[in-house]
PDB file of C-alpha atoms and ligand atoms in Angstrom:
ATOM      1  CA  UNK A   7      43.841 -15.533  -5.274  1.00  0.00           C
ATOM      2  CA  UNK A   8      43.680 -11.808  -5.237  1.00  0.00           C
ATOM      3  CA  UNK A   9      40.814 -11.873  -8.085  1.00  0.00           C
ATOM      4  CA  UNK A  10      38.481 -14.704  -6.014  1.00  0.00           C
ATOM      5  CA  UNK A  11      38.737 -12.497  -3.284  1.00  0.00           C
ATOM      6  CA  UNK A  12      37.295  -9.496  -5.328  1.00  0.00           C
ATOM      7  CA  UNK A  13      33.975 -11.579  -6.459  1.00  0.00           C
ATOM      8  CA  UNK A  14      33.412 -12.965  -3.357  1.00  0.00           C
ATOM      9  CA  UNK A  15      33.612  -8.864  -2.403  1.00  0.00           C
ATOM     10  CA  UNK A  16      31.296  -8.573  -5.151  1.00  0.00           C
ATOM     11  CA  UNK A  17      28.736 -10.834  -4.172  1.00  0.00           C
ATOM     12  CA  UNK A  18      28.010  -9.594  -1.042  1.00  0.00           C
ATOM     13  CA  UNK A  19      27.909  -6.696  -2.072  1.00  0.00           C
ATOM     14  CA  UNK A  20      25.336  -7.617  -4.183  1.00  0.00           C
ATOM     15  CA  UNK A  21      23.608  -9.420  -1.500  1.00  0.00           C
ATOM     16  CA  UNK A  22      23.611  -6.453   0.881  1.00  0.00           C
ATOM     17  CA  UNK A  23      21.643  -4.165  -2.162  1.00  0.00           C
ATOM     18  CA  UNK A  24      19.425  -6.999  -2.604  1.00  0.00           C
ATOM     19  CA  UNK A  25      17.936  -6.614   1.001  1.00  0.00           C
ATOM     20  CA  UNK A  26      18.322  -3.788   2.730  1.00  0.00           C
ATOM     21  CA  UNK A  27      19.630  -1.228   0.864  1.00  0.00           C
ATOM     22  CA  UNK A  28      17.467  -1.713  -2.188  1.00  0.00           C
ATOM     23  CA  UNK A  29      14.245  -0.662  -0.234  1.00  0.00           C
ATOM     24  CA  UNK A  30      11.893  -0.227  -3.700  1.00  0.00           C
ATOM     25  CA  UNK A  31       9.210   2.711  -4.088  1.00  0.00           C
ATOM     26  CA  UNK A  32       6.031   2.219  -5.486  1.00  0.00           C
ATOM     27  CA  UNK A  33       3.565   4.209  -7.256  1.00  0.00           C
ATOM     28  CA  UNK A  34      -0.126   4.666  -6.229  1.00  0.00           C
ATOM     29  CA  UNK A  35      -2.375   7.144  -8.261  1.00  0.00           C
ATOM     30  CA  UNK A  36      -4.943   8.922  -6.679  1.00  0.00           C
ATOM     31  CA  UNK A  37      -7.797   9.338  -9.464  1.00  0.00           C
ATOM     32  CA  UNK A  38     -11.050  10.262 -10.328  1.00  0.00           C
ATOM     33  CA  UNK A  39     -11.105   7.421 -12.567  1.00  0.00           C
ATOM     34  CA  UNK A  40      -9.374   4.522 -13.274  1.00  0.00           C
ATOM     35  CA  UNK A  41      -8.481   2.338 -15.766  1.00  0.00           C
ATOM     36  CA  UNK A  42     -11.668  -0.194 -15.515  1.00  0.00           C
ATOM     37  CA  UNK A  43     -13.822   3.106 -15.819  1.00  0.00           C
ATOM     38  CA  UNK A  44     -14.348   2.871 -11.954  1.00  0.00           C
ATOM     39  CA  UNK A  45     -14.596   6.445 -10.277  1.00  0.00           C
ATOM     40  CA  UNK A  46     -12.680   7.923  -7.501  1.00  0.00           C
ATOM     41  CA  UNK A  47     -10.305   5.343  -7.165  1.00  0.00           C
ATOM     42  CA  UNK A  48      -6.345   4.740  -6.166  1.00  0.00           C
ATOM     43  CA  UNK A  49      -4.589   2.915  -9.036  1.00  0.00           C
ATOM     44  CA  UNK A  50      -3.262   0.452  -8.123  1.00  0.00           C
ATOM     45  CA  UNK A  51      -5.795  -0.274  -5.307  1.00  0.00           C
ATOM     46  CA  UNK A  52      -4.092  -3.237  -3.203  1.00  0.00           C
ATOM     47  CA  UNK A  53      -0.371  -3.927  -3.663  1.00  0.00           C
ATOM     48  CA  UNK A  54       2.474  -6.180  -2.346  1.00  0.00           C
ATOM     49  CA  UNK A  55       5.530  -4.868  -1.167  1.00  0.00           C
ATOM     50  CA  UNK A  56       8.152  -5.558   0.470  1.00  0.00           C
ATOM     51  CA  UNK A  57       8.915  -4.838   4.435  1.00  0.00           C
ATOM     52  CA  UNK A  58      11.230  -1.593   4.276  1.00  0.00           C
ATOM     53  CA  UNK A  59       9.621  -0.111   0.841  1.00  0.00           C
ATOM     54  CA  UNK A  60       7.898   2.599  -0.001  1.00  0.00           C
ATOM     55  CA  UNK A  61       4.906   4.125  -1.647  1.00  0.00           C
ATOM     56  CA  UNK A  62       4.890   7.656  -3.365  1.00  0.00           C
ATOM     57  CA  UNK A  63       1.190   8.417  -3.097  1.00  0.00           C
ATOM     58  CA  UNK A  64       0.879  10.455  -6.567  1.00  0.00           C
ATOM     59  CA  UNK A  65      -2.273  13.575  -6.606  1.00  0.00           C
ATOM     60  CA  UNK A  66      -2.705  12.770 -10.907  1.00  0.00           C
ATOM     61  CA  UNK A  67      -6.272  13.899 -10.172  1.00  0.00           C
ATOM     62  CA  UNK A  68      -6.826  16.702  -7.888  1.00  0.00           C
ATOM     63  CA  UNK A  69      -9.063  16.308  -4.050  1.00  0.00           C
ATOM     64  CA  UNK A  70      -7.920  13.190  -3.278  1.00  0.00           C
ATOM     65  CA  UNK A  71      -5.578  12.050  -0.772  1.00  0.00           C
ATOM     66  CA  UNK A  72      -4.509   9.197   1.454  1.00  0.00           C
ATOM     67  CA  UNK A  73      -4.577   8.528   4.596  1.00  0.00           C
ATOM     68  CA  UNK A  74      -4.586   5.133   7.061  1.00  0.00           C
ATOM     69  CA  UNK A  75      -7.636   3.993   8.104  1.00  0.00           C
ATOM     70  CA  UNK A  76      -8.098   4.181  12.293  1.00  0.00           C
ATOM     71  CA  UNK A  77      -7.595  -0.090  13.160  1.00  0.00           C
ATOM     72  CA  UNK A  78      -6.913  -1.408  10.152  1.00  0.00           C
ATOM     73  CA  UNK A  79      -2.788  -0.744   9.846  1.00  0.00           C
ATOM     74  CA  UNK A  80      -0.573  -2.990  11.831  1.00  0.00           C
ATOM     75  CA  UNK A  81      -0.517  -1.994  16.229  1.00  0.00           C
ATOM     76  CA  UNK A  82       3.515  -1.143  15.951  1.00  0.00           C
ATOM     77  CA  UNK A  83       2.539   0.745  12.033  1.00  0.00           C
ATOM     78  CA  UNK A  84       2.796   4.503  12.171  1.00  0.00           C
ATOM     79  CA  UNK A  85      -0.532   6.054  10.991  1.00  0.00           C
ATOM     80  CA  UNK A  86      -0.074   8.436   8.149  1.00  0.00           C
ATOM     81  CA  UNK A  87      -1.906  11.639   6.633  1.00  0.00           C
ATOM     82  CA  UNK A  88      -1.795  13.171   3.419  1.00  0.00           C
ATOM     83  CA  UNK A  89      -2.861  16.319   2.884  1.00  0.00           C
ATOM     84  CA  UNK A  90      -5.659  16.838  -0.416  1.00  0.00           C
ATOM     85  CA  UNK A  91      -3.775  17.399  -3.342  1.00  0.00           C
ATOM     86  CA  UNK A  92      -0.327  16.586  -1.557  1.00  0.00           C
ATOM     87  CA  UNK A  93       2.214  13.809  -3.292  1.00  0.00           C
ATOM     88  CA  UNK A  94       3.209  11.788   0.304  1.00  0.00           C
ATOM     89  CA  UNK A  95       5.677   9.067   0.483  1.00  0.00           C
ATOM     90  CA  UNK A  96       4.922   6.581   3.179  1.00  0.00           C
ATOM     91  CA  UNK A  97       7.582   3.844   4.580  1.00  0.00           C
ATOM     92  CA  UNK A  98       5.797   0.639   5.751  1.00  0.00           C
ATOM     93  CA  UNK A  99       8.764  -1.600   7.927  1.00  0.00           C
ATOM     94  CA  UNK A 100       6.097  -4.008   9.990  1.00  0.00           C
ATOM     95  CA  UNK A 101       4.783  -7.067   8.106  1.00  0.00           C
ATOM     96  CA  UNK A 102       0.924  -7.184   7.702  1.00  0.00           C
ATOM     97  CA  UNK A 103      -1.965  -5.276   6.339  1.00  0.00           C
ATOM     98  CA  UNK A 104      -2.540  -1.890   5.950  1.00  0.00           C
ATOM     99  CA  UNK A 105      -6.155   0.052   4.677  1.00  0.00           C
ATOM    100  CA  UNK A 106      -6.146   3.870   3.803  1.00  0.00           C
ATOM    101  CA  UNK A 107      -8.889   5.832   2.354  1.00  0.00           C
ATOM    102  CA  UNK A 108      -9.156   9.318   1.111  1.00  0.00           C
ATOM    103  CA  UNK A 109     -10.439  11.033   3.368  1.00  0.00           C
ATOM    104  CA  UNK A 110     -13.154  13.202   1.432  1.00  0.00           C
ATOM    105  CA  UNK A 111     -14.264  10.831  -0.835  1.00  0.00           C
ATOM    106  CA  UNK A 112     -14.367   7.258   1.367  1.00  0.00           C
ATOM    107  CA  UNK A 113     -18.200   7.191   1.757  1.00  0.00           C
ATOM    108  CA  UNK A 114     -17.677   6.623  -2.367  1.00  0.00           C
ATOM    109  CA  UNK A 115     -15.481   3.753  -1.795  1.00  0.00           C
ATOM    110  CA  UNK A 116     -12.116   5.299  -2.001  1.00  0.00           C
ATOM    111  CA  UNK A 117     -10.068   2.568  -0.489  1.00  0.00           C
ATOM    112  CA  UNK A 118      -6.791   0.916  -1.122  1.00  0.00           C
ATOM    113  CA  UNK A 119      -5.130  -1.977   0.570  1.00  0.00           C
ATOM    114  CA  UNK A 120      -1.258  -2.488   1.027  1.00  0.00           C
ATOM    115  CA  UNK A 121      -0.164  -6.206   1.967  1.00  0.00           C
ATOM    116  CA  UNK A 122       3.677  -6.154   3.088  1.00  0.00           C
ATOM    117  CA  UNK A 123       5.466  -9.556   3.077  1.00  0.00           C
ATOM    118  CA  UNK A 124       3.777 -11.954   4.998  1.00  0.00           C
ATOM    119  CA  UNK A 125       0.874 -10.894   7.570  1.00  0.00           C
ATOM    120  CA  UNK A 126       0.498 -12.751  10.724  1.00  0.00           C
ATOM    121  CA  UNK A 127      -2.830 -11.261  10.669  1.00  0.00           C
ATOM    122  CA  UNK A 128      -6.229 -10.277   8.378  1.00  0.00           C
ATOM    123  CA  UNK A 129      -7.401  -6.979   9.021  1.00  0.00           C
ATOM    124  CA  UNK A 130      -9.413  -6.422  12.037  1.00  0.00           C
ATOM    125  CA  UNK A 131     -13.287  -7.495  10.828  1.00  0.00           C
ATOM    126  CA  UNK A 132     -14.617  -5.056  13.782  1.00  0.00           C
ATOM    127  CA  UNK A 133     -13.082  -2.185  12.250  1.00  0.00           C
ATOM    128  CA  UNK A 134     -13.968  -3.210   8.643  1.00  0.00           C
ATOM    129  CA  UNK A 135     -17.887  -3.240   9.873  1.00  0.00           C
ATOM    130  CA  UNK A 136     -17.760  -0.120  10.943  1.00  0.00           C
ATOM    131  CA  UNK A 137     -16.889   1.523   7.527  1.00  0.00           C
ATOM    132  CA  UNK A 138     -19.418   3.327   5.208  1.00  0.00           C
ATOM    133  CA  UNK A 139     -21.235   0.532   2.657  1.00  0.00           C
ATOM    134  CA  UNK A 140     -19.372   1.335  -0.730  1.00  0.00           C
ATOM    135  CA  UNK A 141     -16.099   1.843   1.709  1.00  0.00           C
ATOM    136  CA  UNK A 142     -16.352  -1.779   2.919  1.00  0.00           C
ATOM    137  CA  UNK A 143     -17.484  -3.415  -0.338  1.00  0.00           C
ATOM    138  CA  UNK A 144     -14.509  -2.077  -1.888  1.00  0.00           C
ATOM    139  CA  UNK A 145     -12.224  -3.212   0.913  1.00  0.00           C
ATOM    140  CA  UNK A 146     -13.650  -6.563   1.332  1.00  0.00           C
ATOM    141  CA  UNK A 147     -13.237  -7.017  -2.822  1.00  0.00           C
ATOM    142  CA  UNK A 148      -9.196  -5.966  -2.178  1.00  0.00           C
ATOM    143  CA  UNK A 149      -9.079  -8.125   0.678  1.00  0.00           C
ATOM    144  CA  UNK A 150     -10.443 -11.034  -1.527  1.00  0.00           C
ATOM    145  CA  UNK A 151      -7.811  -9.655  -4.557  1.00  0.00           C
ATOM    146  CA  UNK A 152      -4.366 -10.159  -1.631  1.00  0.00           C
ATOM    147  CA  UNK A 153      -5.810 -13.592  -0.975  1.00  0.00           C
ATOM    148  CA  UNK A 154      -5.881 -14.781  -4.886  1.00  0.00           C
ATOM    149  CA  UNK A 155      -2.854 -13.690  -5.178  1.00  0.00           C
ATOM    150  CA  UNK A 156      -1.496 -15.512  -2.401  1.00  0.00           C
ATOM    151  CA  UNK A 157      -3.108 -18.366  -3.729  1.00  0.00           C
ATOM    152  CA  UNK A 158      -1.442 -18.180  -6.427  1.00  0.00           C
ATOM    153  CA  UNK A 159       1.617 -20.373  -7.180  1.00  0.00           C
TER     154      UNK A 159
HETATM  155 CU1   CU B  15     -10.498  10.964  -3.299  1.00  0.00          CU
END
């Protein structure tokens, strides 16, 4: 008796670091150049996490850094700012999509996209006009990217 009373323990206990307590960080490089050759670039540029994770925004390359993009985060999401050159972690909780840019080099395209869990909504279309041309390519190709990948079975 005694011993199916310590698995059962066990497996909640298991269950409880499976959700909540198990929140995973993630790595995003900020770069002058990525792997495809592509300048000024974060590494990995769109990524799915999980509501409650985290992402360490990492300065490998110097003058970059990250910061949300005005309308395009969730309405409850908590904007962040980076400073240039500074390693930031940012918590996202709310489901949905969030855009960043650095900030000195986003007329260059220096976007990234973070999808967490499942978003109710796409990114706001009105605020995604109103970005610099390379900024908006580059968004609109990691918007296209989160929807593949949904796609996918
Ligand atoms: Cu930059």
């Amino acid at each position: 008796m005694k011993k199916e009373f310590f698995a059962a323990s066990l497996g909640a206990a298991a269950l409880l670091m499976s959700s909540s307590v198990m929140a995973e960080d993630h790595q995003v490089q900020m770069l002058n150049k990525d792997s495809t050759g592509r300048t000024m670039q974060f590494e990995p540029a769109f990524i799915k996490i999980a509501p409650g994770d985290t992402i360490t925004f990492v300065p490998t390359d110097k003058t970059h850094n990250s910061e949300a993009l005005p309308g395009l985060i969730p309405e409850n999401a908590e904007a962040w700012k980076g400073k240039i050159n500074q390693e930031i972690t940012v918590s996202f909780d709310e489901a949905g999509f969030y855009a960043y840019k650095c900030t000195p080099h986003l007329a260059m395209g220096m976007v990234g996209l973070v999808q967490v869990g499942e978003p109710m909504e796409d990114l706001d279309s009105a605020a995604v006009e109103k970005l610099p041309n390379k900024a908006r390519e580059r968004l609109t190709e990691l918007v296209a990217e989160a929807e593949s990948a949904s796609e996918a079975p």
